[in-house]
Amino acid sequence: MLRFECDYSEGAHPKILERLLSTNLEQSPGYGKDDHCERARALIRQACGLPQSTIEFLSGGTQANQIVIASILKPYQGVVCADTGHINVHETGAIEATGHKVLALPSRDGKITAQQIAKLCSAHWTDPSHEHTVQPGLVYLSQPTELGTLYSKAELKAIHQVCWQRHIPLYIDGARCGYGLAAPGNDVTLPDLAQLADVFYIGGTKVGALVGEAVVIPNLSIQRDFRYMVKRLGGMLAKGRLLGIQFEVLFEDGLYLQLGRQAVELALRIRDAFHRCGVEMAFPSQTNQQFPILTREQRDALARKYTFNQWEALEGDRFVLRFCTSWATQPQAVEELCRDIAAVCTHS
Amino acid sequence: MLRFECDYSEGAHPKILERLLSTNLEQSPGYGKDDHCERARALIRQACGLPQSTIEFLSGGTQANQIVIASILKPYQGVVCADTGHINVHETGAIEATGHKVLALPSRDGKITAQQIAKLCSAHWTDPSHEHTVQPGLVYLSQPTELGTLYSKAELKAIHQVCWQRHIPLYIDGARCGYGLAAPGNDVTLPDLAQLADVFYIGGTKVGALVGEAVVIPNLSIQRDFRYMVKRLGGMLAKGRLLGIQFEVLFEDGLYLQLGRQAVELALRIRDAFHRCGVEMAFPSQTNQQFPILTREQRDALARKYTFNQWEALEGDRFVLRFCTSWATQPQAVEELCRDIAAVCTHS
Amino acid sequence: MLRFECDYSEGAHPKILERLLSTNLEQSPGYGKDDHCERARALIRQACGLPQSTIEFLSGGTQANQIVIASILKPYQGVVCADTGHINVHETGAIEATGHKVLALPSRDGKITAQQIAKLCSAHWTDPSHEHTVQPGLVYLSQPTELGTLYSKAELKAIHQVCWQRHIPLYIDGARCGYGLAAPGNDVTLPDLAQLADVFYIGGTKVGALVGEAVVIPNLSIQRDFRYMVKRLGGMLAKGRLLGIQFEVLFEDGLYLQLGRQAVELALRIRDAFHRCGVEMAFPSQTNQQFPILTREQRDALARKYTFNQWEALEGDRFVLRFCTSWATQPQAVEELCRDIAAVCTHS
Amino acid sequence: MLRFECDYSEGAHPKILERLLSTNLEQSPGYGKDDHCERARALIRQACGLPQSTIEFLSGGTQANQIVIASILKPYQGVVCADTGHINVHETGAIEATGHKVLALPSRDGKITAQQIAKLCSAHWTDPSHEHTVQPGLVYLSQPTELGTLYSKAELKAIHQVCWQRHIPLYIDGARCGYGLAAPGNDVTLPDLAQLADVFYIGGTKVGALVGEAVVIPNLSIQRDFRYMVKRLGGMLAKGRLLGIQFEVLFEDGLYLQLGRQAVELALRIRDAFHRCGVEMAFPSQTNQQFPILTREQRDALARKYTFNQWEALEGDRFVLRFCTSWATQPQAVEELCRDIAAVCTHS
């Protein structure tokens, strides 16, 4: 079987393992206060053009979302997001576990708009009995989204402005950040994220690391006491160096961006193979996840040789499927897949 | 500087890194469902003599404690522990974060007794207005304790019996389990823990792993839906194999026990060096943490060359200090320390 | 101004105040253990045909919902309800405050169906990664709903059966229970509620009491330790007699049902007045809340003399409004309103 | 039986019931926005000399404590209090239910000192790994304490200063406030409380009301959005007038202070009766709760005719008992009790 079902099937980029090995017997203080974490922080600050930000390393996306969101919201506030947002559908209520409602807005492509946010806020604040409802206290976006789509810089700026006017922080989930940065149509850079978001995270686990997400906090008022929150929610690793070393490797020679580019290039080959056969894609993704709509026969034919996800069952016995590439995907595997797509989908 | 301040200063045992390297490009399903996790589970079940237990791997002790305890307690219940217990003093309120009170019992040596637990329970249930107070719902022990001491099998059996009679589960925090198993006076084996505890964890991070704790759940009613709790509290790693591979290595040839033995042997040499100079130990530890009581001069003299923790300031300008060894401690470093202890402490 | 904006504008039915006065100097134990609470419990058990149920008195609907739901759900479970449900929209996240997600199902008339619940449950349990999503753990209905509509006995039975098959308890919010029991088309009695629900509450505050809701718990496993939950969430009144005395009065001579009938009869006169002018109602309510759809001119004309709620703004400058009656509504006020409706709405 | 077991055995002061009756059919807006609540707020502001404070009415002490404390603390902060504090021992973990640890300080007489607080704060902030422990975020005192004792103005000022220097708010639980204000040795007035506390509450339930506590919030930053917290934790009564009317009566002609004086005068008669027989009191209370230490025989003799609480069993078969008076205690009952004390305790 050739696996295209997710972007975390393999271990870590070999350079990371080499570095773990070469630094293994260094003695260092625990809990993210070691030199590797400090150097990784410096490299990320540089990549983001943000000399003053706080950076903490965590071990997964759900954990990052839970800790960041619980750090910001007052008890009676909720977090605004797309109804497809990871925090709304795929984290077993990790946000609610910290006492907060997820205020989901309808979305077709994984994105929400500045207008939707503005309308929700206006509705809340003009309601004379607003204290009977959850106050919007934070906006959550994913870049790229769970459906592989991307916000443009103009869209992010508009959302940033709505948030700013209403004193609502903006948080961007970058679990697949590296694949977004590498997308051909993308015009949002790391410094843009650092300027537009009050806090965001740069995903490592899905982009070449063994484990690890780098939470970047430009907003001073969120920086304060953030480490208490990390400890309180079980996110502080004794051997924090494990996370620091990985991000050091990923950011010291542009490896992070390079891994993203490779994976996206392969994903677009898969997309193009589907397009050439006239297969429609469910969402306009330019990133490492592609969502073709196949018939049952096409699906079953490909499933004999490849693993992928079934995203949704549509009417008429058709299915939205998900194919992912990653930093570890082999070009030959993609070529083989493209040939089989042509064979399976052209005939049907 | 030679570091004796904690047991997580270095990376992982080299065999673990080698295995990460050799398995790196295997493709495996995520979230702890891969073959390495399964094999590690099988090895641990065998070591515990427990064919039916559920085993999940988590990334730290605070996280393990938070998830396990929140899985068991009903909302109005609290967890009984020693006032020195890690969950009571050193986890930034991670238990309270899940809505539960820690019911701390006074302890001098890090241990609590069956009698104390029985008395607390009786006081609760005979109080006619017991619903105005937190109901004891779980007992938490550390083996070894935070002070390096150990429960004997007889003590654990007595506690187990009190818990059993009152339908209160028993949870044992084994963050330093490997060092307890290796202590000369210890009579509690892994199969004993598996028989006496409803749930316990075998600490990896402090005993040779990069990161990881193995939660072992003999009790059927706690097994059910435990993975929901792991996900909900941010503990489910996408690349769960990282944890599985490590425990596979630690448990396949007795490495875990061997690492514990080495560290304890070195710690006892340090203890003996203090004893020979007439230095008193604050707690009767036979494990990898030793707590000598030194004068200010002695402390400062040793601090020029070694790092260690100050545990407590006593009256009369004396100090309880903590020296730790680990799987990575070098015998030469210990020899050097012992010579210096003799030099510094004999004269004073 | 004549007020039709809600059903809690006045104090309590005079018989309740008289009883508070006549019992005022009796000495009684606190916290709901007095004779009045006991007698009220006996009367309610009798009215429900349920000799074995536990009954506790609380001081408001949000409190009742919060305590009941938090008593039942496991940490990783959520409560299923209509998207219009009070717990979803109008309680400032009281359910999320206890750590649980509200799983909202789309609804036009305030009701959800057995099919919707069954589908949600199937989708959860057939998802191979279900532990990444919130598990449905309880179904919440309002009878009557927030839109004045009613479940038929057949509908409740179908929901009960779906819940039963999946081991999911059913909870019915009866904030306006008395007005539902009195509706002309209603076929659901108190004994029916007691048989079909695992727990429900009989609302006092909106049906003649000063303050108070009676939580009725037929399900044995929810009964246990319920009082701990009441205390823990701030719901246990020192002078619990205040609640017991009120329900004693409401249930000793059929007063509760009588107050409901009066209010519904007046509400239906208002409905009929609108109908006669060709005004459409937004929801088919037979209870004490009526929701006419008026033009801006009609709305403004009535607003000169009457208070009512604006429920929703529709396209075309039309508005869904809410008129409520209660046990305290004066028949003359309704007559006057009906005359004005005829005058205002016929001409337009 | 003559009841001295608590101060909430009877209903409400008759003037309150009269007022409920005379205002019963007034129509008013819900949720504490009616004229009676507004007038009660004005009267309390006047009594406190605090024109700008926010005042909200709640229905019990546990609820007030839970809502106030959860409003102030950040997630990783705890509340400092005496180990005898009501929030620590007698609220079924209501504070932990909101995610916060209670940081209990040892106390013999129910009070804590400025020095204890200062020491705890210093220990926290000088700990280099302070983020591993709960941050002190609020100080909670009871005035009078659960043991009937009182803070002097000098003591409160010292605590206020320690809190102020560390930016930690001070919260005073005044469940029995009226009895403290009336104590002969008391030098702390309502305006003093309003100046020294960031938030406090004036207890109604135990001092003449049916139900109700008035939370007074001088601190501007705690005022903001407080009503969201009230709603979210189930504390907002639909018929808020019930609470407003009661406090209106209690504060319009000095009734609140007068009821306190009566009860304290009677309690001191009981105390003096014990003193005259040489019975020792466990705590130096000048308020409505008295704690004599009796032998088993003395206890059993009095228990034949009177109800009271057993507070604690001492060595030597002696018992700390609690006798309470209230606004409703009859002078004749106290006279009879004093005669019996003389008879029972003199002979033994």
CSV table of N, CA and C in Angstrom, one decimal, chain A residues 1-3 5-14 17-18 20-21 24-31 59-60 62-63 66 86 90-94 96-97 204-206 208-211 228 231-235 237-239 241-242 327-328, chain B residues 1-3 5-14 17-18 20-21 23-31 59-60 62-63 66 86 90-94 96-97 204-206 208-211 228 231-235 237-239 241-242 327-328:
chain,number,residue,atom,x,y,z
A,1,MET,N,0.8,-1.2,0.0
A,1,MET,CA,0.0,0.0,0.0
A,1,MET,C,0.9,1.3,0.0
A,2,LEU,N,0.5,2.2,-0.8
A,2,LEU,CA,1.1,3.5,-0.8
A,2,LEU,C,0.2,4.5,0.0
A,3,ARG,N,0.7,5.1,1.0
A,3,ARG,CA,-0.1,5.9,1.9
A,3,ARG,C,-0.2,7.4,1.6
A,5,GLU,N,-2.9,9.0,3.2
A,5,GLU,CA,-4.1,9.4,4.0
A,5,GLU,C,-3.8,10.5,5.0
A,6,CYS,N,-2.6,10.8,5.3
A,6,CYS,CA,-2.3,11.9,6.2
A,6,CYS,C,-0.9,12.4,6.0
A,7,ASP,N,-0.5,13.5,6.7
A,7,ASP,CA,0.8,14.0,6.6
A,7,ASP,C,1.7,13.7,7.8
A,8,TYR,N,1.3,12.7,8.5
A,8,TYR,CA,2.1,12.3,9.7
A,8,TYR,C,2.4,10.8,9.8
A,9,SER,N,2.6,10.2,8.6
A,9,SER,CA,2.8,8.7,8.6
A,9,SER,C,4.2,8.3,8.9
A,10,GLU,N,5.2,9.2,8.6
A,10,GLU,CA,6.6,8.9,8.9
A,10,GLU,C,7.1,9.5,10.1
A,11,GLY,N,8.4,9.3,10.4
A,11,GLY,CA,9.0,9.9,11.5
A,11,GLY,C,9.4,11.4,11.3
A,12,ALA,N,10.7,11.7,11.4
A,12,ALA,CA,11.1,13.1,11.2
A,12,ALA,C,12.1,13.2,10.1
A,13,HIS,N,12.2,14.4,9.6
A,13,HIS,CA,13.3,14.6,8.6
A,13,HIS,C,14.6,14.1,9.2
A,14,PRO,N,15.4,13.4,8.4
A,14,PRO,CA,16.6,12.9,8.9
A,14,PRO,C,17.6,13.9,9.6
A,17,LEU,N,16.8,14.0,13.2
A,17,LEU,CA,17.3,12.8,14.0
A,17,LEU,C,18.8,12.9,14.2
A,18,GLU,N,19.5,13.3,13.2
A,18,GLU,CA,20.9,13.5,13.3
A,18,GLU,C,21.3,14.5,14.4
A,20,LEU,N,19.4,15.3,17.0
A,20,LEU,CA,19.1,14.7,18.3
A,20,LEU,C,20.2,13.8,18.8
A,21,LEU,N,20.8,13.1,17.8
A,21,LEU,CA,21.9,12.2,18.2
A,21,LEU,C,23.1,13.0,18.6
A,24,ASN,N,22.9,14.6,22.1
A,24,ASN,CA,22.2,13.8,23.0
A,24,ASN,C,22.7,13.9,24.5
A,25,LEU,N,24.1,14.0,24.6
A,25,LEU,CA,24.6,13.9,25.9
A,25,LEU,C,24.9,15.3,26.5
A,26,GLU,N,24.6,16.3,25.8
A,26,GLU,CA,24.7,17.7,26.4
A,26,GLU,C,23.8,17.7,27.6
A,27,GLN,N,24.2,18.4,28.7
A,27,GLN,CA,23.4,18.5,29.8
A,27,GLN,C,22.7,19.9,29.8
A,28,SER,N,21.4,19.9,29.9
A,28,SER,CA,20.7,21.2,29.8
A,28,SER,C,19.6,21.3,30.8
A,29,PRO,N,19.2,22.5,31.2
A,29,PRO,CA,18.1,22.7,32.1
A,29,PRO,C,16.8,22.3,31.4
A,30,GLY,N,15.8,22.0,32.2
A,30,GLY,CA,14.6,21.4,31.6
A,30,GLY,C,13.6,22.5,31.3
A,31,TYR,N,12.4,22.0,30.8
A,31,TYR,CA,11.2,22.9,30.7
A,31,TYR,C,11.4,24.0,29.7
A,59,SER,N,3.4,20.2,22.2
A,59,SER,CA,3.6,18.9,21.5
A,59,SER,C,2.5,18.5,20.6
A,60,GLY,N,1.5,19.4,20.3
A,60,GLY,CA,0.5,19.0,19.4
A,60,GLY,C,-0.5,20.1,19.2
A,62,THR,N,-3.9,20.2,19.1
A,62,THR,CA,-5.0,20.3,20.0
A,62,THR,C,-4.5,21.0,21.3
A,63,GLN,N,-3.4,20.5,21.8
A,63,GLN,CA,-2.8,21.2,23.0
A,63,GLN,C,-2.5,22.6,22.8
A,66,GLN,N,-5.9,24.5,22.7
A,66,GLN,CA,-6.5,24.5,24.1
A,66,GLN,C,-5.8,25.6,25.0
A,86,HIS,N,-11.0,23.1,13.1
A,86,HIS,CA,-10.6,21.9,13.9
A,86,HIS,C,-11.1,21.9,15.3
A,90,HIS,N,-13.1,18.5,15.7
A,90,HIS,CA,-12.1,17.4,15.8
A,90,HIS,C,-11.2,17.4,17.0
A,91,GLU,N,-11.6,17.9,18.1
A,91,GLU,CA,-10.8,18.0,19.2
A,91,GLU,C,-11.5,17.5,20.5
A,92,THR,N,-12.5,16.7,20.3
A,92,THR,CA,-13.3,16.1,21.5
A,92,THR,C,-13.6,17.1,22.5
A,93,GLY,N,-14.0,18.3,22.1
A,93,GLY,CA,-14.4,19.3,23.1
A,93,GLY,C,-13.3,19.9,23.9
A,94,ALA,N,-12.1,19.9,23.4
A,94,ALA,CA,-10.9,20.5,24.2
A,94,ALA,C,-11.1,21.9,24.6
A,96,GLU,N,-14.2,23.4,25.0
A,96,GLU,CA,-15.3,23.4,26.0
A,96,GLU,C,-14.7,22.9,27.3
A,97,ALA,N,-13.7,22.0,27.3
A,97,ALA,CA,-13.1,21.4,28.5
A,97,ALA,C,-12.5,22.6,29.3
A,204,GLY,N,4.9,21.9,13.5
A,204,GLY,CA,6.1,21.1,13.2
A,204,GLY,C,5.7,19.6,12.9
A,205,THR,N,4.8,19.1,13.7
A,205,THR,CA,4.5,17.7,13.6
A,205,THR,C,4.2,17.2,12.1
A,206,LYS,N,3.4,18.1,11.4
A,206,LYS,CA,3.0,17.7,10.1
A,206,LYS,C,4.0,18.2,9.0
A,208,GLY,N,7.6,17.8,9.1
A,208,GLY,CA,9.0,17.3,9.2
A,208,GLY,C,9.5,17.1,10.6
A,209,ALA,N,8.8,17.5,11.6
A,209,ALA,CA,9.2,17.2,13.0
A,209,ALA,C,8.7,15.9,13.5
A,210,LEU,N,9.3,15.3,14.5
A,210,LEU,CA,8.7,14.2,15.2
A,210,LEU,C,7.5,14.6,16.0
A,211,VAL,N,7.6,15.7,16.6
A,211,VAL,CA,6.5,16.2,17.5
A,211,VAL,C,6.9,17.7,17.8
A,228,TYR,N,2.7,29.6,32.8
A,228,TYR,CA,1.8,29.0,33.8
A,228,TYR,C,0.7,28.2,33.1
A,231,LYS,N,2.0,24.9,31.8
A,231,LYS,CA,2.2,23.9,32.8
A,231,LYS,C,0.8,23.3,33.3
A,232,ARG,N,-0.1,24.2,33.5
A,232,ARG,CA,-1.4,23.9,34.1
A,232,ARG,C,-2.2,22.9,33.2
A,233,LEU,N,-1.9,23.0,31.9
A,233,LEU,CA,-2.7,22.1,31.0
A,233,LEU,C,-1.8,21.0,30.5
A,234,GLY,N,-0.7,20.7,31.2
A,234,GLY,CA,0.0,19.5,30.9
A,234,GLY,C,0.9,19.6,29.7
A,235,GLY,N,1.2,20.8,29.2
A,235,GLY,CA,2.0,21.0,28.0
A,235,GLY,C,3.5,21.2,28.2
A,237,LEU,N,7.1,20.1,28.7
A,237,LEU,CA,7.9,18.9,28.7
A,237,LEU,C,9.1,19.1,29.5
A,238,ALA,N,9.4,18.1,30.3
A,238,ALA,CA,10.7,18.1,31.1
A,238,ALA,C,11.9,18.3,30.2
A,239,LYS,N,11.9,17.5,29.2
A,239,LYS,CA,13.0,17.6,28.2
A,239,LYS,C,12.6,18.5,27.0
A,241,ARG,N,14.1,20.5,25.4
A,241,ARG,CA,15.1,20.5,24.3
A,241,ARG,C,14.7,19.7,23.1
A,242,LEU,N,13.9,18.6,23.3
A,242,LEU,CA,13.4,17.8,22.2
A,242,LEU,C,12.7,18.7,21.2
A,327,TRP,N,6.3,16.2,3.6
A,327,TRP,CA,7.8,16.3,3.3
A,327,TRP,C,8.4,14.9,3.0
A,328,ALA,N,7.7,13.8,3.4
A,328,ALA,CA,8.3,12.5,3.2
A,328,ALA,C,7.8,11.8,2.0
B,1,MET,N,30.8,22.6,35.2
B,1,MET,CA,29.8,22.2,36.2
B,1,MET,C,29.4,20.8,35.9
B,2,LEU,N,29.3,20.0,37.0
B,2,LEU,CA,28.7,18.6,36.9
B,2,LEU,C,27.3,18.7,37.4
B,3,ARG,N,26.4,18.2,36.7
B,3,ARG,CA,25.0,18.5,37.0
B,3,ARG,C,24.4,17.3,37.7
B,5,GLU,N,21.3,18.1,39.3
B,5,GLU,CA,20.1,18.8,39.8
B,5,GLU,C,18.8,18.1,39.4
B,6,CYS,N,18.8,17.2,38.4
B,6,CYS,CA,17.6,16.5,38.1
B,6,CYS,C,17.9,15.3,37.3
B,7,ASP,N,16.9,14.5,36.9
B,7,ASP,CA,17.1,13.3,36.2
B,7,ASP,C,16.6,13.4,34.7
B,8,TYR,N,16.6,14.7,34.2
B,8,TYR,CA,16.2,14.9,32.8
B,8,TYR,C,17.1,15.9,32.1
B,9,SER,N,18.4,15.9,32.4
B,9,SER,CA,19.3,16.8,31.8
B,9,SER,C,19.8,16.4,30.4
B,10,GLU,N,19.8,15.1,30.2
B,10,GLU,CA,20.3,14.7,28.9
B,10,GLU,C,19.2,14.3,28.0
B,11,GLY,N,19.5,13.8,26.8
B,11,GLY,CA,18.5,13.3,25.8
B,11,GLY,C,18.0,11.9,26.2
B,12,ALA,N,18.1,11.0,25.3
B,12,ALA,CA,17.6,9.6,25.5
B,12,ALA,C,18.7,8.6,25.5
B,13,HIS,N,18.4,7.4,26.0
B,13,HIS,CA,19.4,6.4,25.9
B,13,HIS,C,19.7,6.1,24.4
B,14,PRO,N,21.0,6.0,24.1
B,14,PRO,CA,21.4,5.8,22.6
B,14,PRO,C,20.6,4.8,21.9
B,17,LEU,N,17.5,6.3,20.4
B,17,LEU,CA,17.8,7.2,19.2
B,17,LEU,C,18.1,6.3,18.0
B,18,GLU,N,18.8,5.3,18.2
B,18,GLU,CA,19.1,4.4,17.1
B,18,GLU,C,17.8,3.8,16.5
B,20,LEU,N,14.8,5.1,16.6
B,20,LEU,CA,14.0,6.1,15.9
B,20,LEU,C,14.6,6.2,14.5
B,21,LEU,N,15.9,6.2,14.4
B,21,LEU,CA,16.5,6.3,13.1
B,21,LEU,C,16.2,5.2,12.2
B,23,THR,N,13.7,3.2,12.1
B,23,THR,CA,12.3,3.0,11.8
B,23,THR,C,11.7,4.2,11.2
B,24,ASN,N,12.5,5.2,10.9
B,24,ASN,CA,12.1,6.6,10.6
B,24,ASN,C,11.2,6.6,9.4
B,25,LEU,N,11.4,5.8,8.4
B,25,LEU,CA,10.7,6.0,7.1
B,25,LEU,C,9.5,5.0,7.0
B,26,GLU,N,9.3,4.1,8.0
B,26,GLU,CA,8.1,3.3,8.0
B,26,GLU,C,6.9,4.2,8.0
B,27,GLN,N,5.9,3.7,7.3
B,27,GLN,CA,4.7,4.5,7.3
B,27,GLN,C,3.7,3.8,8.3
B,28,SER,N,3.2,4.6,9.1
B,28,SER,CA,2.3,4.0,10.1
B,28,SER,C,1.1,4.9,10.4
B,29,PRO,N,0.0,4.3,10.9
B,29,PRO,CA,-1.2,5.1,11.3
B,29,PRO,C,-0.8,5.9,12.5
B,30,GLY,N,-1.6,7.0,12.6
B,30,GLY,CA,-1.3,8.0,13.7
B,30,GLY,C,-2.0,7.6,15.0
B,31,TYR,N,-1.7,8.5,16.0
B,31,TYR,CA,-2.5,8.5,17.2
B,31,TYR,C,-2.4,7.2,18.1
B,59,SER,N,2.8,12.2,27.1
B,59,SER,CA,4.1,12.9,27.0
B,59,SER,C,4.6,13.5,28.2
B,60,GLY,N,4.0,13.4,29.4
B,60,GLY,CA,4.6,13.9,30.6
B,60,GLY,C,3.8,13.6,31.8
B,62,THR,N,2.6,15.5,34.4
B,62,THR,CA,1.5,16.3,34.7
B,62,THR,C,0.3,16.0,33.8
B,63,GLN,N,0.6,15.8,32.6
B,63,GLN,CA,-0.4,15.4,31.6
B,63,GLN,C,-1.1,14.0,32.0
B,66,GLN,N,-3.2,14.5,35.1
B,66,GLN,CA,-4.4,15.3,34.8
B,66,GLN,C,-5.4,14.4,34.1
B,86,HIS,N,3.1,15.5,44.1
B,86,HIS,CA,3.3,16.3,43.0
B,86,HIS,C,2.1,17.1,42.5
B,90,HIS,N,3.1,20.9,42.7
B,90,HIS,CA,4.0,21.3,41.6
B,90,HIS,C,3.4,21.1,40.2
B,91,GLU,N,2.1,21.3,40.1
B,91,GLU,CA,1.5,21.1,38.7
B,91,GLU,C,0.6,22.3,38.4
B,92,THR,N,0.9,23.5,39.0
B,92,THR,CA,0.1,24.7,38.7
B,92,THR,C,-1.4,24.5,38.7
B,93,GLY,N,-1.8,23.6,39.6
B,93,GLY,CA,-3.3,23.4,39.7
B,93,GLY,C,-3.9,22.7,38.5
B,94,ALA,N,-3.1,21.7,37.9
B,94,ALA,CA,-3.6,20.9,36.8
B,94,ALA,C,-4.9,20.1,37.2
B,96,GLU,N,-7.1,20.9,39.7
B,96,GLU,CA,-8.1,21.8,39.9
B,96,GLU,C,-8.6,22.3,38.6
B,97,ALA,N,-7.7,22.4,37.6
B,97,ALA,CA,-8.2,22.9,36.2
B,97,ALA,C,-9.2,22.0,35.7
B,204,GLY,N,8.8,7.3,31.6
B,204,GLY,CA,9.9,7.1,30.7
B,204,GLY,C,10.8,8.3,30.7
B,205,THR,N,10.2,9.5,30.7
B,205,THR,CA,11.0,10.7,30.5
B,205,THR,C,12.2,10.8,31.5
B,206,LYS,N,12.0,10.4,32.7
B,206,LYS,CA,13.1,10.5,33.7
B,206,LYS,C,13.9,9.2,33.8
B,208,GLY,N,15.3,7.4,30.9
B,208,GLY,CA,15.9,7.0,29.6
B,208,GLY,C,15.3,7.4,28.3
B,209,ALA,N,14.0,7.8,28.4
B,209,ALA,CA,13.3,8.2,27.2
B,209,ALA,C,13.5,9.7,26.9
B,210,LEU,N,13.2,10.1,25.7
B,210,LEU,CA,13.2,11.5,25.3
B,210,LEU,C,12.0,12.1,25.9
B,211,VAL,N,10.9,11.4,25.9
B,211,VAL,CA,9.6,11.9,26.3
B,211,VAL,C,8.7,10.7,26.4
B,228,TYR,N,-10.8,9.1,24.6
B,228,TYR,CA,-11.5,10.4,24.5
B,228,TYR,C,-10.9,11.4,25.4
B,231,LYS,N,-7.5,12.6,24.1
B,231,LYS,CA,-7.7,13.6,23.1
B,231,LYS,C,-8.2,15.0,23.6
B,232,ARG,N,-9.2,14.9,24.5
B,232,ARG,CA,-9.8,16.1,25.0
B,232,ARG,C,-8.9,17.0,25.8
B,233,LEU,N,-7.9,16.3,26.4
B,233,LEU,CA,-6.9,17.1,27.2
B,233,LEU,C,-5.6,17.3,26.5
B,234,GLY,N,-5.6,17.2,25.2
B,234,GLY,CA,-4.5,17.5,24.4
B,234,GLY,C,-3.3,16.6,24.5
B,235,GLY,N,-3.6,15.3,24.9
B,235,GLY,CA,-2.5,14.4,25.1
B,235,GLY,C,-2.3,13.4,23.9
B,237,LEU,N,-0.8,12.3,20.6
B,237,LEU,CA,0.2,12.8,19.6
B,237,LEU,C,-0.2,12.2,18.3
B,238,ALA,N,-0.1,13.0,17.2
B,238,ALA,CA,-0.3,12.5,15.9
B,238,ALA,C,0.7,11.4,15.6
B,239,LYS,N,2.0,11.6,15.9
B,239,LYS,CA,3.0,10.6,15.6
B,239,LYS,C,3.2,9.8,16.9
B,241,ARG,N,3.8,6.9,17.4
B,241,ARG,CA,4.9,6.0,17.3
B,241,ARG,C,6.1,6.4,18.0
B,242,LEU,N,6.3,7.8,18.1
B,242,LEU,CA,7.5,8.3,18.9
B,242,LEU,C,7.5,7.7,20.3
B,327,TRP,N,20.0,7.6,34.5
B,327,TRP,CA,20.5,6.6,33.6
B,327,TRP,C,21.8,7.2,32.9
B,328,ALA,N,21.9,8.5,32.8
B,328,ALA,CA,23.0,9.1,32.1
B,328,ALA,C,24.2,9.6,33.0
